[in-house]
Amino acid sequence: MYDFAILWDWIAFSVRWLHVVTAMAWIGASFYFIALDLMLKPNDALPDGAYGEEWEVHGGGFYHTVKYLVAPARMPEHLTWHKWQSYATWLSGAALLMIVYWVGGELYLLDPTKLDLALWQGIVISAGSLTIGWLLYDAMCKSRLSDYPTALMLLLFAILVVMSWGYNQIFTGRAALLHLGAFTATIMTANVFFQIMPNQRIVVADLKAGRTPDAKYGKIAKVRSTHNNYLTLPVVFLMLSNHYPLSFGTEYAWIIASLIFLTGVTIRHYFNTMHKTGSGPHWTWGVTVLLMVAIAWLSSVRPTETWEDAEARDLTPYEQKYASAAGFEEAFDAVIGNCSMCHAREPAWGNMQWAPKGVHLETPGDVARHASAIYLQAGVSHAMPPPNAVQMDAQARQAIVAWVQEVRAN
């Protein structure tokens, strides 16, 4: 079990690495094509059916890009499809969610102070909720609301606010924000898989058959792609949020997440307008700053749970298993003596306002709940505590290793 714990952590790291790399590729391609589309210039010398052109310089060479609003007169011999970045990002993200929040659900997914759920129930809610957003959004886009893009976006924002609140009523703070990001990313990838790519295949099939493609398919794909563009930055924030307890460690985390979607709109509106006209509306930066100030203020509200509340709470079966194991008292003393000055509900180290990553290590339940993380961070490795803060001796680390290995051996 000792070797498997290390292997499993490396698997999680590798999947996270893959997810970040593919997300960079997807976001980069998305931003590039939106910018390119907005920068296209008309030219009377362009071929029939061409909408505009753009000259660019990069890497020591010049690039000449021409866009056809519907399709060229004939099918080109070579055609590059931009789809795998989206698919790989979603698949790797889904795998990472399963590794961290399903397999590690007792620790990272469920919050017994909010709702008493079995792990399987939390997993069902986690998986099932991700499809709701796409079904609602897709139905709206196919309804008469498609003729009113502003109303459509406002309604989508309302759905995101409701989901943000709902997730925070069920899951831990970090899981709630991460799931909201996954909820949104599912909409984005489903746009590619169920709408953008099928419509492009119809256009390609028409070209191969010698038919004139219908312009409506390109229009639908463009609308969905534009929606994805405005959702990208909030998703990135939500995916990073689990590293910063200021974003998820407050009862107003659902409002913080909701406001982040508005900053995504203001920031992208500036850059999209700049790409199109050469100058962006500077008022968007003022609005963005005000939104971030409001977010920072909301993050200063401390969680309602106190040390006394945590100590009085009954241990979950997962926590009980570790708290009752041989060697727990020695390991608990090692953690309290080396970690709790930072990992406290009211940290005593320096000017720290929040426990790192929102992890509290003050009570037996706290320590038992985070056994696996303590084992990897302070037992197997010397990642924690920071050596400039506390010099944890080898005996304390060995007590943690012995305790966790005792539980896993039985």
Short mmCIF file of C-alpha atoms in Angstrom, two decimals:
data_model
loop_
_atom_site.label_atom_id
_atom_site.label_comp_id
_atom_site.label_asym_id
_atom_site.label_seq_id
_atom_site.Cartn_x
_atom_site.Cartn_y
_atom_site.Cartn_z
CA MET A 1 0.00 0.00 0.00
CA TYR A 2 2.97 2.28 0.66
CA ASP A 3 4.19 2.01 -2.95
CA PHE A 4 0.64 2.32 -4.34
CA ALA A 5 0.07 5.61 -2.48
CA ILE A 6 3.16 7.09 -4.11
CA LEU A 7 2.24 5.66 -7.53
CA TRP A 8 -1.31 6.99 -7.23
CA ASP A 9 -0.03 10.48 -6.42
CA TRP A 10 2.21 10.40 -9.50
CA ILE A 11 -0.72 9.25 -11.62
CA ALA A 12 -2.73 12.22 -10.33
CA PHE A 13 0.20 14.56 -11.05
CA SER A 14 0.60 13.18 -14.59
CA VAL A 15 -3.10 13.55 -15.38
CA ARG A 16 -3.06 17.12 -14.00
CA TRP A 17 -0.03 17.90 -16.17
CA LEU A 18 -1.82 16.51 -19.22
CA HIS A 19 -4.93 18.53 -18.38
CA VAL A 20 -2.99 21.79 -18.06
CA VAL A 21 -1.11 21.23 -21.33
CA THR A 22 -4.21 20.35 -23.34
CA ALA A 23 -6.12 23.26 -21.78
CA MET A 24 -3.34 25.61 -22.87
CA ALA A 25 -3.64 24.26 -26.42
CA TRP A 26 -7.43 24.61 -26.46
CA ILE A 27 -7.49 28.09 -24.94
CA GLY A 28 -4.69 29.26 -27.19
CA ALA A 29 -6.46 28.03 -30.32
CA SER A 30 -9.79 29.48 -29.18
CA PHE A 31 -8.37 32.92 -28.41
CA TYR A 32 -6.35 32.95 -31.63
CA PHE A 33 -9.27 32.16 -33.92
CA ILE A 34 -11.62 34.62 -32.20
CA ALA A 35 -8.97 37.34 -32.54
CA LEU A 36 -8.27 36.35 -36.14
CA ASP A 37 -11.96 36.45 -37.00
CA LEU A 38 -12.29 39.94 -35.55
CA MET A 39 -9.18 41.25 -37.33
CA LEU A 40 -10.13 40.13 -40.84
CA LYS A 41 -10.04 42.90 -43.44
CA PRO A 42 -12.01 43.03 -46.74
CA ASN A 43 -10.13 42.97 -50.04
CA ASP A 44 -11.65 43.18 -53.52
CA ALA A 45 -8.93 40.88 -54.86
CA LEU A 46 -9.99 37.96 -52.65
CA PRO A 47 -11.40 34.80 -54.31
CA ASP A 48 -15.16 34.38 -54.68
CA GLY A 49 -16.82 33.54 -51.37
CA ALA A 50 -13.93 34.88 -49.27
CA TYR A 51 -14.99 37.12 -46.41
CA GLY A 52 -11.70 38.74 -45.40
CA GLU A 53 -7.97 38.33 -44.95
CA GLU A 54 -5.29 38.97 -42.36
CA TRP A 55 -1.51 39.23 -42.64
CA GLU A 56 0.54 38.19 -39.62
CA VAL A 57 4.21 37.83 -38.78
CA HIS A 58 5.58 35.27 -36.35
CA GLY A 59 8.73 33.23 -35.92
CA GLY A 60 10.58 34.99 -38.72
CA GLY A 61 7.90 34.45 -41.35
CA PHE A 62 4.76 36.03 -42.78
CA TYR A 63 1.37 34.31 -42.77
CA HIS A 64 -1.55 35.16 -45.04
CA THR A 65 -4.92 33.90 -43.78
CA VAL A 66 -8.14 34.08 -45.80
CA LYS A 67 -11.55 33.23 -44.36
CA TYR A 68 -14.52 31.96 -46.34
CA LEU A 69 -17.76 32.96 -44.67
CA VAL A 70 -19.52 29.76 -45.75
CA ALA A 71 -17.04 27.59 -47.66
CA PRO A 72 -14.64 27.71 -50.62
CA ALA A 73 -15.81 26.68 -54.08
CA ARG A 74 -14.24 23.26 -53.73
CA MET A 75 -12.96 21.03 -50.97
CA PRO A 76 -9.26 21.69 -50.21
CA GLU A 77 -6.89 18.72 -50.38
CA HIS A 78 -5.62 19.29 -46.84
CA LEU A 79 -7.87 20.37 -43.97
CA THR A 80 -6.83 20.70 -40.32
CA TRP A 81 -9.60 20.10 -37.78
CA HIS A 82 -9.35 21.88 -34.43
CA LYS A 83 -11.21 19.58 -32.09
CA TRP A 84 -8.77 17.34 -30.23
CA GLN A 85 -7.59 20.15 -27.95
CA SER A 86 -11.13 20.45 -26.58
CA TYR A 87 -11.74 16.72 -26.30
CA ALA A 88 -8.39 16.01 -24.63
CA THR A 89 -8.91 18.84 -22.15
CA TRP A 90 -12.34 17.58 -21.10
CA LEU A 91 -11.32 13.91 -20.93
CA SER A 92 -8.20 14.62 -18.88
CA GLY A 93 -10.21 16.95 -16.64
CA ALA A 94 -12.86 14.29 -16.11
CA ALA A 95 -10.15 11.77 -15.22
CA LEU A 96 -8.59 14.22 -12.77
CA LEU A 97 -11.98 14.90 -11.17
CA MET A 98 -12.48 11.16 -10.69
CA ILE A 99 -9.00 10.72 -9.19
CA VAL A 100 -9.20 13.63 -6.77
CA TYR A 101 -12.89 14.03 -5.98
CA TRP A 102 -14.28 10.52 -6.43
CA VAL A 103 -11.48 8.25 -5.24
CA GLY A 104 -10.51 10.87 -2.67
CA GLY A 105 -14.12 11.81 -2.06
CA GLU A 106 -14.14 11.24 1.69
CA LEU A 107 -11.54 13.98 2.00
CA TYR A 108 -12.07 16.39 -0.86
CA LEU A 109 -15.68 15.99 -2.05
CA LEU A 110 -17.97 15.55 0.94
CA ASP A 111 -18.55 18.04 3.74
CA PRO A 112 -20.52 16.40 6.59
CA THR A 113 -21.18 19.82 8.16
CA LYS A 114 -23.31 20.72 5.11
CA LEU A 115 -25.00 17.48 4.11
CA ASP A 116 -24.63 13.95 5.41
CA LEU A 117 -24.09 11.88 2.27
CA ALA A 118 -22.56 8.51 1.52
CA LEU A 119 -19.63 8.72 -0.88
CA TRP A 120 -21.56 6.99 -3.67
CA GLN A 121 -24.32 9.59 -3.34
CA GLY A 122 -21.82 12.41 -3.68
CA ILE A 123 -20.33 10.77 -6.78
CA VAL A 124 -23.77 10.39 -8.38
CA ILE A 125 -24.51 14.08 -7.76
CA SER A 126 -21.08 15.01 -9.06
CA ALA A 127 -21.46 13.07 -12.30
CA GLY A 128 -25.14 13.76 -12.90
CA SER A 129 -24.94 17.50 -12.32
CA LEU A 130 -22.38 18.01 -15.08
CA THR A 131 -24.91 17.10 -17.77
CA ILE A 132 -27.64 19.47 -16.53
CA GLY A 133 -25.94 22.59 -17.77
CA TRP A 134 -25.47 21.33 -21.31
CA LEU A 135 -29.06 20.11 -21.60
CA LEU A 136 -30.49 23.45 -20.42
CA TYR A 137 -28.09 25.57 -22.42
CA ASP A 138 -28.55 23.57 -25.62
CA ALA A 139 -32.33 23.74 -25.28
CA MET A 140 -32.13 27.52 -24.86
CA CYS A 141 -29.88 27.93 -27.90
CA LYS A 142 -32.32 25.93 -30.02
CA SER A 143 -35.31 27.92 -28.81
CA ARG A 144 -36.50 31.40 -29.79
CA LEU A 145 -33.98 32.77 -27.30
CA SER A 146 -31.34 32.29 -29.98
CA ASP A 147 -32.74 35.43 -31.60
CA TYR A 148 -31.95 37.40 -28.41
CA PRO A 149 -28.26 36.75 -27.62
CA THR A 150 -28.13 39.10 -24.65
CA ALA A 151 -31.14 37.47 -22.99
CA LEU A 152 -29.61 34.06 -23.70
CA MET A 153 -26.34 34.99 -21.98
CA LEU A 154 -28.16 36.48 -18.99
CA LEU A 155 -30.19 33.31 -18.57
CA LEU A 156 -27.02 31.21 -18.79
CA PHE A 157 -25.47 33.42 -16.11
CA ALA A 158 -28.52 32.86 -13.89
CA ILE A 159 -28.09 29.08 -14.30
CA LEU A 160 -24.42 29.37 -13.33
CA VAL A 161 -25.32 31.37 -10.20
CA VAL A 162 -27.89 28.77 -9.15
CA MET A 163 -25.40 25.93 -9.70
CA SER A 164 -22.71 27.82 -7.79
CA TRP A 165 -25.06 28.15 -4.82
CA GLY A 166 -26.23 24.55 -5.11
CA TYR A 167 -22.75 23.04 -5.22
CA ASN A 168 -21.78 25.03 -2.13
CA GLN A 169 -24.73 23.57 -0.23
CA ILE A 170 -23.48 20.02 -0.82
CA PHE A 171 -19.73 19.78 -1.40
CA THR A 172 -16.61 21.12 0.26
CA GLY A 173 -15.67 24.65 -0.78
CA ARG A 174 -12.89 23.55 -3.09
CA ALA A 175 -15.03 20.81 -4.65
CA ALA A 176 -17.92 23.24 -5.19
CA LEU A 177 -15.85 25.71 -7.22
CA LEU A 178 -14.07 22.95 -9.11
CA HIS A 179 -17.40 21.35 -10.05
CA LEU A 180 -18.76 24.69 -11.23
CA GLY A 181 -15.73 24.92 -13.51
CA ALA A 182 -16.30 21.37 -14.75
CA PHE A 183 -20.01 22.17 -15.23
CA THR A 184 -19.08 25.12 -17.46
CA ALA A 185 -16.30 23.27 -19.28
CA THR A 186 -18.76 20.48 -20.10
CA ILE A 187 -20.98 23.03 -21.84
CA MET A 188 -17.98 24.29 -23.78
CA THR A 189 -16.75 20.88 -24.94
CA ALA A 190 -20.30 19.73 -25.71
CA ASN A 191 -20.60 22.80 -27.94
CA VAL A 192 -17.64 21.51 -29.91
CA PHE A 193 -18.71 17.86 -29.98
CA PHE A 194 -22.46 18.19 -30.55
CA GLN A 195 -22.75 21.42 -32.54
CA ILE A 196 -19.59 22.94 -34.00
CA MET A 197 -18.04 19.73 -35.37
CA PRO A 198 -21.26 18.15 -36.74
CA ASN A 199 -22.12 21.40 -38.54
CA GLN A 200 -18.67 21.58 -40.04
CA ARG A 201 -18.98 17.98 -41.22
CA ILE A 202 -22.22 18.86 -42.99
CA VAL A 203 -20.46 21.69 -44.81
CA VAL A 204 -17.57 19.40 -45.80
CA ALA A 205 -19.99 16.72 -47.03
CA ASP A 206 -21.81 19.30 -49.17
CA LEU A 207 -18.52 20.43 -50.71
CA LYS A 208 -17.50 16.87 -51.53
CA ALA A 209 -20.91 16.25 -53.11
CA GLY A 210 -20.70 19.43 -55.19
CA ARG A 211 -23.53 21.13 -53.30
CA THR A 212 -23.51 24.70 -52.02
CA PRO A 213 -23.33 24.56 -48.19
CA ASP A 214 -26.03 26.32 -46.18
CA ALA A 215 -24.68 29.38 -44.35
CA LYS A 216 -26.76 28.58 -41.24
CA TYR A 217 -24.35 25.84 -40.13
CA GLY A 218 -21.40 28.20 -39.95
CA LYS A 219 -23.52 30.78 -38.14
CA ILE A 220 -24.53 28.27 -35.45
CA ALA A 221 -20.92 27.18 -34.97
CA LYS A 222 -19.76 30.80 -34.69
CA VAL A 223 -22.32 31.59 -31.97
CA ARG A 224 -21.31 28.57 -29.88
CA SER A 225 -17.63 29.36 -30.35
CA THR A 226 -18.21 32.94 -29.18
CA HIS A 227 -19.99 31.70 -26.06
CA ASN A 228 -17.01 29.46 -25.32
CA ASN A 229 -14.72 32.45 -25.66
CA TYR A 230 -16.51 34.37 -22.89
CA LEU A 231 -16.62 31.35 -20.57
CA THR A 232 -12.92 30.48 -20.83
CA LEU A 233 -11.37 32.83 -18.26
CA PRO A 234 -13.85 32.01 -15.46
CA VAL A 235 -13.23 28.29 -16.02
CA VAL A 236 -9.48 28.81 -15.66
CA PHE A 237 -10.05 30.72 -12.41
CA LEU A 238 -12.29 27.97 -11.03
CA MET A 239 -9.76 25.28 -11.94
CA LEU A 240 -7.05 27.17 -10.06
CA SER A 241 -9.26 28.05 -7.09
CA ASN A 242 -8.53 24.88 -5.10
CA HIS A 243 -5.00 26.22 -4.47
CA TYR A 244 -6.30 29.44 -2.87
CA PRO A 245 -8.57 29.17 0.17
CA LEU A 246 -9.45 32.85 -0.16
CA SER A 247 -11.59 31.83 -3.12
CA PHE A 248 -13.38 28.83 -1.59
CA GLY A 249 -12.94 29.07 2.18
CA THR A 250 -15.88 31.38 2.89
CA GLU A 251 -19.63 30.94 3.01
CA TYR A 252 -19.81 33.50 0.19
CA ALA A 253 -17.68 31.41 -2.17
CA TRP A 254 -20.69 30.89 -4.43
CA ILE A 255 -21.01 34.67 -4.88
CA ILE A 256 -17.28 34.97 -5.57
CA ALA A 257 -17.58 32.30 -8.28
CA SER A 258 -20.59 34.08 -9.78
CA LEU A 259 -18.79 37.43 -9.94
CA ILE A 260 -15.83 35.80 -11.66
CA PHE A 261 -18.08 35.05 -14.64
CA LEU A 262 -18.76 38.77 -14.95
CA THR A 263 -15.03 39.55 -14.98
CA GLY A 264 -14.66 37.02 -17.78
CA VAL A 265 -17.17 39.01 -19.81
CA THR A 266 -15.57 42.40 -19.15
CA ILE A 267 -12.03 41.23 -19.91
CA ARG A 268 -12.92 39.36 -23.08
CA HIS A 269 -15.13 42.24 -24.25
CA TYR A 270 -12.13 44.55 -24.06
CA PHE A 271 -9.82 42.30 -26.05
CA ASN A 272 -12.44 41.25 -28.59
CA THR A 273 -13.30 44.91 -29.25
CA MET A 274 -9.60 45.80 -29.48
CA HIS A 275 -8.98 43.05 -32.04
CA LYS A 276 -11.90 44.30 -34.11
CA THR A 277 -11.44 48.07 -33.92
CA GLY A 278 -7.86 48.57 -32.73
CA SER A 279 -8.96 50.11 -29.43
CA GLY A 280 -10.78 48.50 -26.52
CA PRO A 281 -13.31 50.16 -24.19
CA HIS A 282 -11.22 51.12 -21.15
CA TRP A 283 -14.24 51.25 -18.85
CA THR A 284 -14.16 47.44 -18.79
CA TRP A 285 -10.97 47.51 -16.73
CA GLY A 286 -12.58 49.77 -14.16
CA VAL A 287 -15.52 47.39 -13.86
CA THR A 288 -13.16 44.43 -13.59
CA VAL A 289 -11.20 46.09 -10.78
CA LEU A 290 -14.41 46.88 -8.88
CA LEU A 291 -15.54 43.28 -9.24
CA MET A 292 -12.19 41.99 -7.93
CA VAL A 293 -12.35 44.40 -4.98
CA ALA A 294 -15.81 43.04 -4.14
CA ILE A 295 -14.45 39.49 -4.43
CA ALA A 296 -11.52 40.29 -2.14
CA TRP A 297 -13.90 41.77 0.43
CA LEU A 298 -16.18 38.72 0.33
CA SER A 299 -13.17 36.44 0.80
CA SER A 300 -12.36 38.13 4.12
CA VAL A 301 -15.47 36.65 5.75
CA ARG A 302 -14.31 33.69 7.81
CA PRO A 303 -16.06 30.29 7.78
CA THR A 304 -18.73 29.85 10.41
CA GLU A 305 -17.17 26.62 11.80
CA THR A 306 -15.02 27.21 14.91
CA TRP A 307 -12.44 24.97 16.55
CA GLU A 308 -15.04 24.01 19.16
CA ASP A 309 -17.55 23.07 16.46
CA ALA A 310 -15.01 20.85 14.73
CA GLU A 311 -13.98 19.16 17.98
CA ALA A 312 -17.61 18.45 18.93
CA ARG A 313 -18.55 17.00 15.52
CA ASP A 314 -18.86 13.24 15.35
CA LEU A 315 -16.16 11.57 13.30
CA THR A 316 -17.13 10.07 9.96
CA PRO A 317 -16.35 6.36 9.38
CA TYR A 318 -13.33 7.40 7.28
CA GLU A 319 -12.00 9.62 10.07
CA GLN A 320 -12.78 7.03 12.74
CA LYS A 321 -10.72 4.43 10.90
CA TYR A 322 -7.60 6.59 11.08
CA ALA A 323 -8.25 8.10 14.52
CA SER A 324 -8.60 4.66 16.17
CA ALA A 325 -5.51 3.12 14.55
CA ALA A 326 -2.36 2.22 16.44
CA GLY A 327 0.14 5.05 16.37
CA PHE A 328 -2.44 7.80 15.96
CA GLU A 329 -1.57 9.57 19.21
CA GLU A 330 2.11 9.85 18.24
CA ALA A 331 1.21 11.04 14.75
CA PHE A 332 -1.34 13.51 16.11
CA ASP A 333 1.26 15.00 18.47
CA ALA A 334 3.69 15.30 15.54
CA VAL A 335 1.13 17.17 13.45
CA ILE A 336 0.00 19.45 16.27
CA GLY A 337 3.59 20.30 17.13
CA ASN A 338 4.70 21.01 13.57
CA CYS A 339 1.69 21.93 11.44
CA SER A 340 -1.18 23.42 13.41
CA MET A 341 0.30 26.88 13.84
CA CYS A 342 -0.45 27.46 10.14
CA HIS A 343 -3.18 24.90 9.51
CA ALA A 344 -5.61 26.39 12.01
CA ARG A 345 -8.98 28.09 11.76
CA GLU A 346 -7.20 31.16 13.08
CA PRO A 347 -3.53 30.71 12.08
CA ALA A 348 -0.92 31.85 14.56
CA TRP A 349 1.96 32.06 12.08
CA GLY A 350 3.01 35.58 11.04
CA ASN A 351 0.33 37.56 9.28
CA MET A 352 -1.35 34.49 7.79
CA GLN A 353 -5.12 34.94 7.61
CA TRP A 354 -6.13 31.56 6.20
CA ALA A 355 -4.83 28.02 6.54
CA PRO A 356 -2.89 26.95 3.42
CA LYS A 357 -5.32 25.39 0.91
CA GLY A 358 -8.01 25.68 3.58
CA VAL A 359 -6.66 22.58 5.39
CA HIS A 360 -7.20 22.61 9.17
CA LEU A 361 -5.13 20.34 11.42
CA GLU A 362 -6.24 21.10 14.96
CA THR A 363 -8.51 18.29 16.12
CA PRO A 364 -8.27 14.47 15.91
CA GLY A 365 -10.96 14.58 13.22
CA ASP A 366 -8.98 17.12 11.21
CA VAL A 367 -5.81 15.05 11.30
CA ALA A 368 -7.61 11.78 10.54
CA ARG A 369 -9.50 13.38 7.66
CA HIS A 370 -6.29 14.56 5.99
CA ALA A 371 -4.24 11.42 6.73
CA SER A 372 -3.28 10.70 3.12
CA ALA A 373 -2.18 14.27 2.43
CA ILE A 374 -0.19 14.44 5.68
CA TYR A 375 1.45 11.12 4.81
CA LEU A 376 2.61 12.35 1.41
CA GLN A 377 3.45 15.94 2.38
CA ALA A 378 5.17 15.43 5.74
CA GLY A 379 5.85 11.68 5.93
CA VAL A 380 7.12 10.30 2.64
CA SER A 381 8.37 13.68 1.41
CA HIS A 382 9.66 16.75 3.23
CA ALA A 383 7.40 19.19 1.38
CA MET A 384 5.77 20.27 4.65
CA PRO A 385 6.28 22.03 6.94
CA PRO A 386 8.41 24.71 5.17
CA PRO A 387 11.97 24.36 6.54
CA ASN A 388 12.23 28.09 7.18
CA ALA A 389 9.19 27.84 9.45
CA VAL A 390 9.63 24.56 11.34
CA GLN A 391 12.41 21.95 11.29
CA MET A 392 10.39 18.74 11.67
CA ASP A 393 12.58 15.94 13.03
CA ALA A 394 12.87 12.46 11.53
CA GLN A 395 11.13 10.82 14.50
CA ALA A 396 7.97 12.91 13.97
CA ARG A 397 7.91 12.08 10.26
CA GLN A 398 8.39 8.40 10.98
CA ALA A 399 5.47 8.48 13.43
CA ILE A 400 3.22 9.76 10.62
CA VAL A 401 4.46 7.11 8.16
CA ALA A 402 4.03 4.29 10.69
CA TRP A 403 0.49 5.41 11.55
CA VAL A 404 -0.78 5.58 7.96
CA GLN A 405 0.95 2.37 6.95
CA GLU A 406 -0.66 0.61 9.92
CA VAL A 407 -4.12 1.65 8.73
CA ARG A 408 -3.44 0.63 5.12
CA ALA A 409 -1.98 -2.70 6.16
CA ASN A 410 -5.24 -3.59 7.85
#
